[in-house]
Amino acid sequence: ETHWMLLRSGTHDTSLTFDADILADGKYYFRVMASDREANPPASAREAQLTSTPVTIDNTPPAITMGTVRYAAGAAHVEWDAADAGSALRRCEYSLDAGNWVPMEAVDGVIDSPREKFALDLTGLATGEHLLVVRVADSANNTATAKVILK
């Protein structure tokens, strides 16, 4: 964009909050203009402005791509990829059979990139179906889930 969009004017507030969903994902700059003209005569009134460093708006959750499941002797090996277009991934966890969330590490040992690979070995599985749900969050705390039925 080449023109500034006005979010608010004539306010005496010292902070401003707004619904970031009104902006598409991307990097934005914010400009604050302040004036003391209400409290001073026109000849001595002053104005100042400040433009922020880039602010990332990220409302889109990561994408999870489940890989194939390999089975061997009561164990399952599951792999998946997660990717986010707007920010780095920050957290991955899984739940087996609607149990508590268990934190995961990325294959490379740290979740710090926009794209990560994950692998999970589940051993000692009882015979029958099992529900595996994975949840991934990005830096803006947008989350995505995916599931796979283990047989």
Short mmCIF file of N, CA and C in Angstrom, two decimals:
data_model
loop_
_atom_site.label_atom_id
_atom_site.label_comp_id
_atom_site.label_asym_id
_atom_site.label_seq_id
_atom_site.Cartn_x
_atom_site.Cartn_y
_atom_site.Cartn_z
N GLU A 1 0.84 -1.18 0.00
CA GLU A 1 0.00 0.00 0.00
C GLU A 1 0.88 1.25 0.00
N THR A 2 0.33 2.31 -0.55
CA THR A 2 1.09 3.55 -0.60
C THR A 2 0.47 4.62 0.30
N HIS A 3 -0.70 4.36 0.84
CA HIS A 3 -1.37 5.33 1.71
C HIS A 3 -1.59 4.72 3.09
N TRP A 4 -1.47 5.55 4.10
CA TRP A 4 -1.73 5.11 5.46
C TRP A 4 -3.23 4.93 5.66
N MET A 5 -3.61 3.90 6.42
CA MET A 5 -5.02 3.69 6.79
C MET A 5 -5.20 4.19 8.22
N LEU A 6 -6.21 5.01 8.41
CA LEU A 6 -6.47 5.57 9.74
C LEU A 6 -7.21 4.55 10.59
N LEU A 7 -6.62 4.19 11.72
CA LEU A 7 -7.27 3.27 12.64
C LEU A 7 -8.08 4.01 13.70
N ARG A 8 -7.57 5.16 14.14
CA ARG A 8 -8.28 5.95 15.13
C ARG A 8 -7.72 7.36 15.11
N SER A 9 -8.58 8.35 15.37
CA SER A 9 -8.10 9.73 15.47
C SER A 9 -8.82 10.42 16.61
N GLY A 10 -8.22 11.50 17.08
CA GLY A 10 -8.83 12.32 18.12
C GLY A 10 -8.96 11.62 19.46
N THR A 11 -8.12 10.65 19.72
CA THR A 11 -8.21 9.91 20.99
C THR A 11 -7.24 10.48 22.01
N HIS A 12 -7.58 10.29 23.25
CA HIS A 12 -6.70 10.67 24.35
C HIS A 12 -6.12 9.43 25.02
N ASP A 13 -6.42 8.28 24.46
CA ASP A 13 -5.92 7.02 25.01
C ASP A 13 -4.42 6.93 24.83
N THR A 14 -3.77 6.24 25.75
CA THR A 14 -2.32 6.05 25.65
C THR A 14 -1.97 4.70 25.04
N SER A 15 -2.98 3.91 24.72
CA SER A 15 -2.76 2.64 24.03
C SER A 15 -3.92 2.39 23.08
N LEU A 16 -3.70 1.53 22.12
CA LEU A 16 -4.72 1.24 21.13
C LEU A 16 -4.72 -0.25 20.86
N THR A 17 -5.87 -0.86 20.94
CA THR A 17 -6.01 -2.25 20.55
C THR A 17 -7.04 -2.32 19.43
N PHE A 18 -6.88 -3.32 18.57
CA PHE A 18 -7.83 -3.50 17.48
C PHE A 18 -7.81 -4.97 17.09
N ASP A 19 -8.81 -5.39 16.37
CA ASP A 19 -8.94 -6.76 15.91
C ASP A 19 -8.01 -6.96 14.72
N ALA A 20 -6.94 -7.71 14.90
CA ALA A 20 -5.96 -7.92 13.83
C ALA A 20 -6.53 -8.73 12.67
N ASP A 21 -7.70 -9.33 12.85
CA ASP A 21 -8.32 -10.07 11.74
C ASP A 21 -8.73 -9.15 10.60
N ILE A 22 -8.77 -7.84 10.84
CA ILE A 22 -9.14 -6.91 9.77
C ILE A 22 -8.01 -6.73 8.76
N LEU A 23 -6.82 -7.25 9.10
CA LEU A 23 -5.67 -7.15 8.21
C LEU A 23 -5.28 -8.54 7.73
N ALA A 24 -4.92 -8.65 6.48
CA ALA A 24 -4.44 -9.91 5.93
C ALA A 24 -3.07 -10.23 6.50
N ASP A 25 -2.67 -11.48 6.44
CA ASP A 25 -1.34 -11.87 6.89
C ASP A 25 -0.29 -11.07 6.14
N GLY A 26 0.73 -10.65 6.86
CA GLY A 26 1.82 -9.92 6.24
C GLY A 26 2.52 -9.03 7.25
N LYS A 27 3.43 -8.21 6.76
CA LYS A 27 4.16 -7.26 7.61
C LYS A 27 3.55 -5.88 7.43
N TYR A 28 3.37 -5.19 8.55
CA TYR A 28 2.76 -3.87 8.54
C TYR A 28 3.60 -2.91 9.37
N TYR A 29 3.48 -1.64 9.02
CA TYR A 29 4.08 -0.56 9.80
C TYR A 29 2.93 0.25 10.37
N PHE A 30 3.12 0.71 11.58
CA PHE A 30 2.12 1.56 12.22
C PHE A 30 2.76 2.90 12.51
N ARG A 31 2.00 3.97 12.25
CA ARG A 31 2.48 5.32 12.50
C ARG A 31 1.59 5.95 13.56
N VAL A 32 2.22 6.51 14.58
CA VAL A 32 1.51 7.21 15.64
C VAL A 32 1.83 8.68 15.51
N MET A 33 0.78 9.48 15.51
CA MET A 33 0.95 10.93 15.47
C MET A 33 0.38 11.49 16.76
N ALA A 34 1.13 12.37 17.42
CA ALA A 34 0.69 12.98 18.66
C ALA A 34 0.76 14.50 18.54
N SER A 35 -0.16 15.14 19.22
CA SER A 35 -0.22 16.60 19.17
C SER A 35 -0.61 17.13 20.55
N ASP A 36 -0.07 18.28 20.88
CA ASP A 36 -0.48 18.93 22.13
C ASP A 36 -1.27 20.22 21.85
N ARG A 37 -1.85 20.31 20.65
CA ARG A 37 -2.54 21.55 20.25
C ARG A 37 -3.77 21.84 21.10
N GLU A 38 -4.40 20.81 21.71
CA GLU A 38 -5.56 21.08 22.57
C GLU A 38 -5.18 21.81 23.86
N ALA A 39 -3.92 21.66 24.28
CA ALA A 39 -3.48 22.24 25.54
C ALA A 39 -2.58 23.46 25.37
N ASN A 40 -2.30 23.86 24.13
CA ASN A 40 -1.37 24.97 23.90
C ASN A 40 -1.93 25.91 22.84
N PRO A 41 -1.48 27.16 22.88
CA PRO A 41 -1.87 28.11 21.83
C PRO A 41 -1.29 27.64 20.48
N PRO A 42 -1.94 28.01 19.40
CA PRO A 42 -1.49 27.55 18.07
C PRO A 42 -0.01 27.83 17.79
N ALA A 43 0.51 28.93 18.25
CA ALA A 43 1.91 29.28 17.93
C ALA A 43 2.91 28.36 18.63
N SER A 44 2.54 27.78 19.78
CA SER A 44 3.50 26.92 20.48
C SER A 44 3.11 25.44 20.47
N ALA A 45 2.02 25.12 19.80
CA ALA A 45 1.59 23.71 19.72
C ALA A 45 2.60 22.90 18.91
N ARG A 46 2.78 21.67 19.28
CA ARG A 46 3.72 20.79 18.60
C ARG A 46 3.02 19.49 18.18
N GLU A 47 3.56 18.91 17.12
CA GLU A 47 3.14 17.58 16.67
C GLU A 47 4.38 16.74 16.46
N ALA A 48 4.22 15.43 16.66
CA ALA A 48 5.31 14.50 16.42
C ALA A 48 4.72 13.20 15.88
N GLN A 49 5.54 12.47 15.17
CA GLN A 49 5.08 11.17 14.67
C GLN A 49 6.21 10.17 14.77
N LEU A 50 5.83 8.91 14.88
CA LEU A 50 6.79 7.82 14.98
C LEU A 50 6.24 6.64 14.19
N THR A 51 7.08 6.04 13.37
CA THR A 51 6.69 4.86 12.60
C THR A 51 7.36 3.64 13.22
N SER A 52 6.58 2.59 13.40
CA SER A 52 7.07 1.38 14.05
C SER A 52 8.04 0.60 13.15
N THR A 53 8.72 -0.33 13.75
CA THR A 53 9.42 -1.35 12.99
C THR A 53 8.35 -2.27 12.41
N PRO A 54 8.69 -3.15 11.48
CA PRO A 54 7.66 -4.02 10.90
C PRO A 54 7.00 -4.91 11.96
N VAL A 55 5.69 -5.03 11.86
CA VAL A 55 4.90 -5.88 12.75
C VAL A 55 4.28 -6.97 11.88
N THR A 56 4.48 -8.21 12.26
CA THR A 56 3.93 -9.33 11.49
C THR A 56 2.52 -9.65 11.98
N ILE A 57 1.58 -9.67 11.06
CA ILE A 57 0.22 -10.14 11.34
C ILE A 57 0.13 -11.54 10.76
N ASP A 58 -0.21 -12.50 11.61
CA ASP A 58 -0.30 -13.90 11.19
C ASP A 58 -1.55 -14.49 11.81
N ASN A 59 -2.60 -14.64 11.02
CA ASN A 59 -3.86 -15.20 11.49
C ASN A 59 -4.11 -16.61 10.94
N THR A 60 -3.20 -17.11 10.13
CA THR A 60 -3.40 -18.39 9.46
C THR A 60 -2.68 -19.50 10.20
N PRO A 61 -3.39 -20.59 10.50
CA PRO A 61 -2.73 -21.70 11.21
C PRO A 61 -1.78 -22.46 10.31
N PRO A 62 -0.87 -23.20 10.93
CA PRO A 62 0.04 -24.03 10.14
C PRO A 62 -0.73 -25.12 9.38
N ALA A 63 -0.07 -25.69 8.39
CA ALA A 63 -0.62 -26.83 7.64
C ALA A 63 0.13 -28.08 8.09
N ILE A 64 -0.62 -29.14 8.34
CA ILE A 64 -0.03 -30.41 8.76
C ILE A 64 -0.28 -31.43 7.66
N THR A 65 0.78 -32.13 7.27
CA THR A 65 0.67 -33.19 6.27
C THR A 65 1.11 -34.49 6.93
N MET A 66 0.16 -35.38 7.13
CA MET A 66 0.46 -36.66 7.77
C MET A 66 1.10 -37.59 6.74
N GLY A 67 2.15 -38.28 7.15
CA GLY A 67 2.81 -39.26 6.30
C GLY A 67 2.21 -40.65 6.51
N THR A 68 2.82 -41.62 5.94
CA THR A 68 2.33 -42.98 6.10
C THR A 68 2.74 -43.51 7.47
N VAL A 69 1.98 -44.48 7.94
CA VAL A 69 2.25 -45.10 9.24
C VAL A 69 2.86 -46.47 8.98
N ARG A 70 3.93 -46.77 9.71
CA ARG A 70 4.55 -48.10 9.61
C ARG A 70 4.31 -48.84 10.92
N TYR A 71 3.92 -50.10 10.79
CA TYR A 71 3.63 -50.92 11.96
C TYR A 71 4.65 -52.04 12.07
N ALA A 72 4.97 -52.42 13.32
CA ALA A 72 5.86 -53.55 13.56
C ALA A 72 5.70 -54.00 15.01
N ALA A 73 5.23 -55.20 15.21
CA ALA A 73 5.18 -55.85 16.53
C ALA A 73 4.59 -54.97 17.63
N GLY A 74 3.35 -54.52 17.48
CA GLY A 74 2.69 -53.74 18.51
C GLY A 74 3.17 -52.31 18.62
N ALA A 75 3.88 -51.84 17.61
CA ALA A 75 4.40 -50.46 17.61
C ALA A 75 3.98 -49.78 16.31
N ALA A 76 3.91 -48.49 16.37
CA ALA A 76 3.59 -47.69 15.18
C ALA A 76 4.60 -46.56 15.07
N HIS A 77 5.07 -46.34 13.86
CA HIS A 77 5.98 -45.22 13.58
C HIS A 77 5.21 -44.26 12.67
N VAL A 78 5.03 -43.03 13.14
CA VAL A 78 4.23 -42.03 12.42
C VAL A 78 5.13 -40.83 12.14
N GLU A 79 5.06 -40.32 10.90
CA GLU A 79 5.80 -39.12 10.53
C GLU A 79 4.83 -38.10 9.96
N TRP A 80 5.15 -36.81 10.15
CA TRP A 80 4.35 -35.75 9.55
C TRP A 80 5.20 -34.51 9.38
N ASP A 81 4.75 -33.65 8.49
CA ASP A 81 5.38 -32.36 8.23
C ASP A 81 4.41 -31.27 8.66
N ALA A 82 4.95 -30.17 9.12
CA ALA A 82 4.14 -29.00 9.44
C ALA A 82 4.81 -27.78 8.83
N ALA A 83 4.01 -26.86 8.31
CA ALA A 83 4.55 -25.66 7.67
C ALA A 83 3.62 -24.49 7.93
N ASP A 84 4.21 -23.32 8.06
CA ASP A 84 3.44 -22.10 8.24
C ASP A 84 3.98 -21.03 7.32
N ALA A 85 3.10 -20.33 6.62
CA ALA A 85 3.53 -19.32 5.65
C ALA A 85 3.87 -17.99 6.31
N GLY A 86 3.36 -17.74 7.52
CA GLY A 86 3.53 -16.42 8.12
C GLY A 86 4.58 -16.29 9.19
N SER A 87 4.87 -17.37 9.90
CA SER A 87 5.84 -17.27 11.01
C SER A 87 6.43 -18.65 11.30
N ALA A 88 7.40 -18.67 12.18
CA ALA A 88 8.04 -19.93 12.55
C ALA A 88 7.11 -20.76 13.43
N LEU A 89 7.27 -22.06 13.36
CA LEU A 89 6.54 -22.96 14.25
C LEU A 89 7.16 -22.88 15.63
N ARG A 90 6.36 -23.09 16.66
CA ARG A 90 6.85 -22.98 18.03
C ARG A 90 6.52 -24.18 18.92
N ARG A 91 5.48 -24.96 18.58
CA ARG A 91 5.08 -26.03 19.47
C ARG A 91 4.41 -27.14 18.68
N CYS A 92 4.69 -28.38 19.10
CA CYS A 92 3.99 -29.54 18.54
C CYS A 92 3.74 -30.49 19.69
N GLU A 93 2.57 -31.11 19.68
CA GLU A 93 2.23 -32.07 20.71
C GLU A 93 1.26 -33.09 20.13
N TYR A 94 1.14 -34.21 20.82
CA TYR A 94 0.22 -35.24 20.34
C TYR A 94 -0.63 -35.75 21.49
N SER A 95 -1.76 -36.34 21.13
CA SER A 95 -2.66 -36.98 22.08
C SER A 95 -3.00 -38.35 21.52
N LEU A 96 -2.86 -39.37 22.34
CA LEU A 96 -3.20 -40.73 21.93
C LEU A 96 -4.47 -41.15 22.65
N ASP A 97 -5.46 -41.56 21.89
CA ASP A 97 -6.75 -42.03 22.44
C ASP A 97 -7.38 -41.00 23.38
N ALA A 98 -7.36 -39.74 22.97
CA ALA A 98 -7.96 -38.61 23.71
C ALA A 98 -7.31 -38.41 25.08
N GLY A 99 -6.06 -38.80 25.20
CA GLY A 99 -5.32 -38.57 26.44
C GLY A 99 -4.75 -37.16 26.48
N ASN A 100 -3.97 -36.89 27.50
CA ASN A 100 -3.34 -35.58 27.65
C ASN A 100 -2.39 -35.29 26.48
N TRP A 101 -2.18 -34.00 26.22
CA TRP A 101 -1.23 -33.59 25.19
C TRP A 101 0.18 -33.86 25.67
N VAL A 102 1.00 -34.42 24.79
CA VAL A 102 2.39 -34.73 25.09
C VAL A 102 3.26 -33.89 24.15
N PRO A 103 4.18 -33.07 24.69
CA PRO A 103 5.04 -32.25 23.83
C PRO A 103 5.96 -33.10 22.95
N MET A 104 6.25 -32.58 21.76
CA MET A 104 7.11 -33.25 20.79
C MET A 104 8.30 -32.36 20.45
N GLU A 105 9.37 -32.99 20.01
CA GLU A 105 10.49 -32.27 19.40
C GLU A 105 10.42 -32.48 17.89
N ALA A 106 10.98 -31.57 17.15
CA ALA A 106 11.12 -31.77 15.71
C ALA A 106 12.23 -32.79 15.48
N VAL A 107 12.27 -33.36 14.30
CA VAL A 107 13.30 -34.33 13.95
C VAL A 107 14.69 -33.73 14.14
N ASP A 108 14.84 -32.43 13.83
CA ASP A 108 16.16 -31.78 13.99
C ASP A 108 16.44 -31.34 15.42
N GLY A 109 15.52 -31.59 16.35
CA GLY A 109 15.77 -31.32 17.76
C GLY A 109 15.18 -30.03 18.30
N VAL A 110 14.79 -29.11 17.43
CA VAL A 110 14.24 -27.84 17.91
C VAL A 110 13.18 -27.34 16.93
N ILE A 111 12.10 -26.82 17.48
CA ILE A 111 11.02 -26.28 16.66
C ILE A 111 11.24 -24.78 16.54
N ASP A 112 11.80 -24.35 15.40
CA ASP A 112 12.17 -22.93 15.27
C ASP A 112 12.10 -22.42 13.84
N SER A 113 11.55 -23.20 12.92
CA SER A 113 11.51 -22.82 11.51
C SER A 113 10.07 -22.80 11.01
N PRO A 114 9.83 -22.17 9.88
CA PRO A 114 8.47 -22.20 9.31
C PRO A 114 8.07 -23.60 8.82
N ARG A 115 9.03 -24.49 8.64
CA ARG A 115 8.74 -25.85 8.17
C ARG A 115 9.53 -26.83 9.03
N GLU A 116 8.84 -27.83 9.58
CA GLU A 116 9.49 -28.83 10.44
C GLU A 116 8.97 -30.22 10.11
N LYS A 117 9.81 -31.22 10.38
CA LYS A 117 9.44 -32.63 10.26
C LYS A 117 9.35 -33.22 11.67
N PHE A 118 8.39 -34.12 11.84
CA PHE A 118 8.19 -34.76 13.14
C PHE A 118 8.09 -36.26 12.94
N ALA A 119 8.54 -37.03 13.93
CA ALA A 119 8.43 -38.49 13.90
C ALA A 119 8.12 -38.97 15.31
N LEU A 120 7.24 -39.96 15.39
CA LEU A 120 6.80 -40.48 16.68
C LEU A 120 6.77 -41.99 16.63
N ASP A 121 7.38 -42.62 17.62
CA ASP A 121 7.33 -44.07 17.77
C ASP A 121 6.45 -44.38 18.97
N LEU A 122 5.36 -45.09 18.73
CA LEU A 122 4.44 -45.51 19.78
C LEU A 122 4.61 -47.01 19.97
N THR A 123 5.03 -47.41 21.16
CA THR A 123 5.27 -48.82 21.43
C THR A 123 4.25 -49.32 22.43
N GLY A 124 4.11 -50.64 22.48
CA GLY A 124 3.22 -51.26 23.45
C GLY A 124 1.75 -50.97 23.21
N LEU A 125 1.36 -50.74 21.97
CA LEU A 125 -0.04 -50.47 21.66
C LEU A 125 -0.87 -51.73 21.80
N ALA A 126 -2.00 -51.61 22.48
CA ALA A 126 -2.93 -52.73 22.58
C ALA A 126 -3.53 -53.01 21.22
N THR A 127 -3.99 -54.23 21.01
CA THR A 127 -4.64 -54.59 19.75
C THR A 127 -5.90 -53.76 19.58
N GLY A 128 -6.18 -53.34 18.36
CA GLY A 128 -7.37 -52.55 18.06
C GLY A 128 -7.01 -51.17 17.55
N GLU A 129 -8.05 -50.36 17.37
CA GLU A 129 -7.85 -49.00 16.85
C GLU A 129 -7.36 -48.06 17.93
N HIS A 130 -6.58 -47.08 17.48
CA HIS A 130 -6.11 -46.00 18.36
C HIS A 130 -6.22 -44.69 17.58
N LEU A 131 -6.61 -43.65 18.28
CA LEU A 131 -6.72 -42.33 17.67
C LEU A 131 -5.50 -41.50 18.05
N LEU A 132 -4.76 -41.06 17.05
CA LEU A 132 -3.62 -40.17 17.26
C LEU A 132 -3.98 -38.81 16.69
N VAL A 133 -3.92 -37.79 17.53
CA VAL A 133 -4.17 -36.41 17.10
C VAL A 133 -2.89 -35.63 17.35
N VAL A 134 -2.45 -34.87 16.35
CA VAL A 134 -1.28 -34.00 16.52
C VAL A 134 -1.74 -32.56 16.42
N ARG A 135 -1.11 -31.70 17.19
CA ARG A 135 -1.44 -30.28 17.20
C ARG A 135 -0.15 -29.49 17.06
N VAL A 136 -0.17 -28.51 16.15
CA VAL A 136 1.01 -27.68 15.89
C VAL A 136 0.60 -26.22 16.03
N ALA A 137 1.47 -25.42 16.66
CA ALA A 137 1.21 -23.98 16.83
C ALA A 137 2.36 -23.18 16.25
N ASP A 138 2.03 -22.02 15.68
CA ASP A 138 3.07 -21.13 15.16
C ASP A 138 3.39 -20.04 16.18
N SER A 139 4.26 -19.13 15.80
CA SER A 139 4.70 -18.06 16.71
C SER A 139 3.57 -17.14 17.14
N ALA A 140 2.53 -17.03 16.32
CA ALA A 140 1.38 -16.18 16.66
C ALA A 140 0.32 -16.97 17.42
N ASN A 141 0.65 -18.21 17.80
CA ASN A 141 -0.23 -19.11 18.54
C ASN A 141 -1.45 -19.56 17.75
N ASN A 142 -1.38 -19.53 16.42
CA ASN A 142 -2.40 -20.15 15.59
C ASN A 142 -2.13 -21.65 15.64
N THR A 143 -3.17 -22.44 15.83
CA THR A 143 -2.98 -23.88 15.95
C THR A 143 -3.73 -24.63 14.87
N ALA A 144 -3.20 -25.80 14.54
CA ALA A 144 -3.83 -26.72 13.59
C ALA A 144 -3.75 -28.11 14.18
N THR A 145 -4.73 -28.94 13.87
CA THR A 145 -4.72 -30.32 14.31
C THR A 145 -4.92 -31.24 13.11
N ALA A 146 -4.43 -32.46 13.27
CA ALA A 146 -4.65 -33.51 12.27
C ALA A 146 -4.75 -34.82 13.03
N LYS A 147 -5.45 -35.77 12.44
CA LYS A 147 -5.60 -37.05 13.12
C LYS A 147 -5.29 -38.19 12.17
N VAL A 148 -4.97 -39.32 12.78
CA VAL A 148 -4.76 -40.56 12.04
C VAL A 148 -5.27 -41.68 12.93
N ILE A 149 -5.95 -42.63 12.31
CA ILE A 149 -6.43 -43.81 13.02
C ILE A 149 -5.38 -44.89 12.87
N LEU A 150 -4.88 -45.38 13.98
CA LEU A 150 -3.89 -46.45 13.97
C LEU A 150 -4.65 -47.76 14.12
N LYS A 151 -4.32 -48.76 13.30
CA LYS A 151 -5.00 -50.05 13.35
C LYS A 151 -4.02 -51.17 13.54
#
